[in-house]
Coordinates of C-alpha atoms in Angstrom, one line a residue:
X6 CA -62.8 66.9 -25.9
X7 CA -61.0 66.5 -22.6
X8 CA -59.0 69.2 -20.8
X9 CA -55.3 68.7 -20.4
X10 CA -53.6 69.7 -17.1
X11 CA -50.0 70.5 -16.7
X12 CA -47.8 71.8 -13.8
X13 CA -44.6 73.6 -14.6
X14 CA -42.0 73.5 -11.9
X15 CA -39.1 76.0 -11.9
X16 CA -35.9 75.5 -10.1
X17 CA -36.6 78.4 -7.7
X18 CA -39.5 76.4 -6.2
X19 CA -42.3 78.2 -8.0
X20 CA -44.8 76.2 -9.9
X21 CA -47.9 76.8 -12.0
X22 CA -50.7 74.4 -12.8
X23 CA -52.6 75.1 -16.0
X24 CA -55.6 73.4 -17.6
X25 CA -56.2 73.8 -21.3
X26 CA -58.2 72.3 -24.1
X27 CA -55.0 72.1 -26.2
X28 CA -52.5 69.3 -25.6
X29 CA -49.0 70.5 -25.2
X30 CA -46.9 69.5 -28.2
X31 CA -43.2 68.5 -28.2
X32 CA -42.1 71.9 -29.5
X33 CA -43.7 73.7 -26.6
X34 CA -42.3 71.2 -24.1
X35 CA -38.8 71.6 -25.6
X36 CA -39.1 75.4 -25.5
X37 CA -40.2 75.6 -21.8
X38 CA -37.6 73.0 -20.6
X39 CA -34.9 74.6 -22.8
X40 CA -33.6 71.6 -24.7
X41 CA -34.4 69.5 -27.7
X42 CA -33.7 66.3 -25.7
X43 CA -36.7 65.8 -23.4
X44 CA -37.4 62.6 -21.5
X45 CA -40.4 61.4 -19.6
X46 CA -40.3 59.8 -16.1
X47 CA -42.7 59.2 -13.3
X48 CA -43.6 61.6 -10.5
X49 CA -46.0 62.0 -7.6
X50 CA -47.5 65.5 -6.9
X51 CA -50.0 66.6 -4.4
X52 CA -50.6 63.0 -3.4
X53 CA -51.4 61.9 -7.0
X54 CA -49.4 59.9 -9.5
X55 CA -48.8 61.9 -12.6
X56 CA -49.0 60.5 -16.1
X57 CA -45.5 61.7 -16.8
X58 CA -42.9 64.3 -15.7
X59 CA -40.9 65.8 -18.6
X60 CA -37.3 66.8 -17.9
X61 CA -34.1 67.6 -19.7
X62 CA -32.6 64.2 -20.5
X63 CA -29.0 65.5 -20.4
X64 CA -29.4 67.7 -17.4
X65 CA -27.3 65.4 -15.1
X66 CA -24.3 66.2 -17.3
X67 CA -24.8 70.0 -17.2
X68 CA -23.1 71.7 -14.2
X69 CA -24.8 75.1 -15.0
X70 CA -28.4 73.8 -14.4
X71 CA -29.7 74.2 -10.9
X72 CA -31.3 71.2 -9.0
X73 CA -35.0 71.4 -9.0
X74 CA -35.8 70.3 -5.5
X75 CA -39.6 70.1 -5.9
X76 CA -39.3 68.0 -9.0
X77 CA -36.7 65.8 -7.3
X78 CA -39.1 65.3 -4.4
X79 CA -41.9 64.4 -6.8
X80 CA -39.7 61.8 -8.5
X81 CA -38.5 60.3 -5.3
X82 CA -42.1 60.3 -3.8
X83 CA -43.4 58.3 -6.8
X84 CA -40.8 55.6 -6.5
X85 CA -41.0 55.4 -2.7
X86 CA -44.8 54.8 -2.9
X87 CA -44.3 52.3 -5.7
X88 CA -41.6 50.4 -3.8
X89 CA -43.7 50.3 -0.7
X90 CA -46.7 49.0 -2.5
X91 CA -45.3 46.8 -5.3
X92 CA -41.6 46.4 -4.9
X93 CA -41.7 43.0 -3.3
X94 CA -44.4 41.7 -5.7
X95 CA -43.0 42.8 -9.0
X96 CA -40.4 45.1 -10.3
X97 CA -37.9 46.0 -7.5
X98 CA -36.7 49.6 -7.5
X99 CA -33.1 50.5 -6.7
X100 CA -33.9 53.0 -4.0
X101 CA -30.3 54.0 -3.6
X102 CA -30.4 55.2 -7.2
X103 CA -33.7 57.0 -6.6
X104 CA -32.2 58.7 -3.5
X105 CA -29.2 59.9 -5.5
X106 CA -31.1 61.1 -8.5
X107 CA -31.4 64.9 -8.7
X108 CA -33.8 66.5 -11.3
X109 CA -32.2 69.6 -12.8
X110 CA -33.8 72.4 -14.7
X111 CA -37.5 73.0 -15.4
X112 CA -39.8 70.1 -15.1
X113 CA -43.3 69.8 -16.6
X114 CA -45.9 67.4 -15.0
X115 CA -48.7 66.1 -17.2
X116 CA -51.7 65.1 -15.1
X117 CA -53.6 61.9 -15.8

């Protein structure tokens, strides 16, 4: 059985990386992030592409959630590297949209 590795990023800049034999289930993701509506997106952390970054799907509509600057940076970093490497060869990325996207609330990175 393989280990599962996760990084939880709080809005205050603190983060915790954890390895476990147990895969994090949807209920746990929802509890940590604080919503029943979780979406997955891409992120790049510590120079590595993550398998997925889980975030609050409706966070952009909530004024009371703080911007998560580290998660926003991880999101933008992934798409910048992607655009520089593949953007002209395949799926082009709207870098203006990436630049304007702000991740809010707690984010959870699942390592590959």
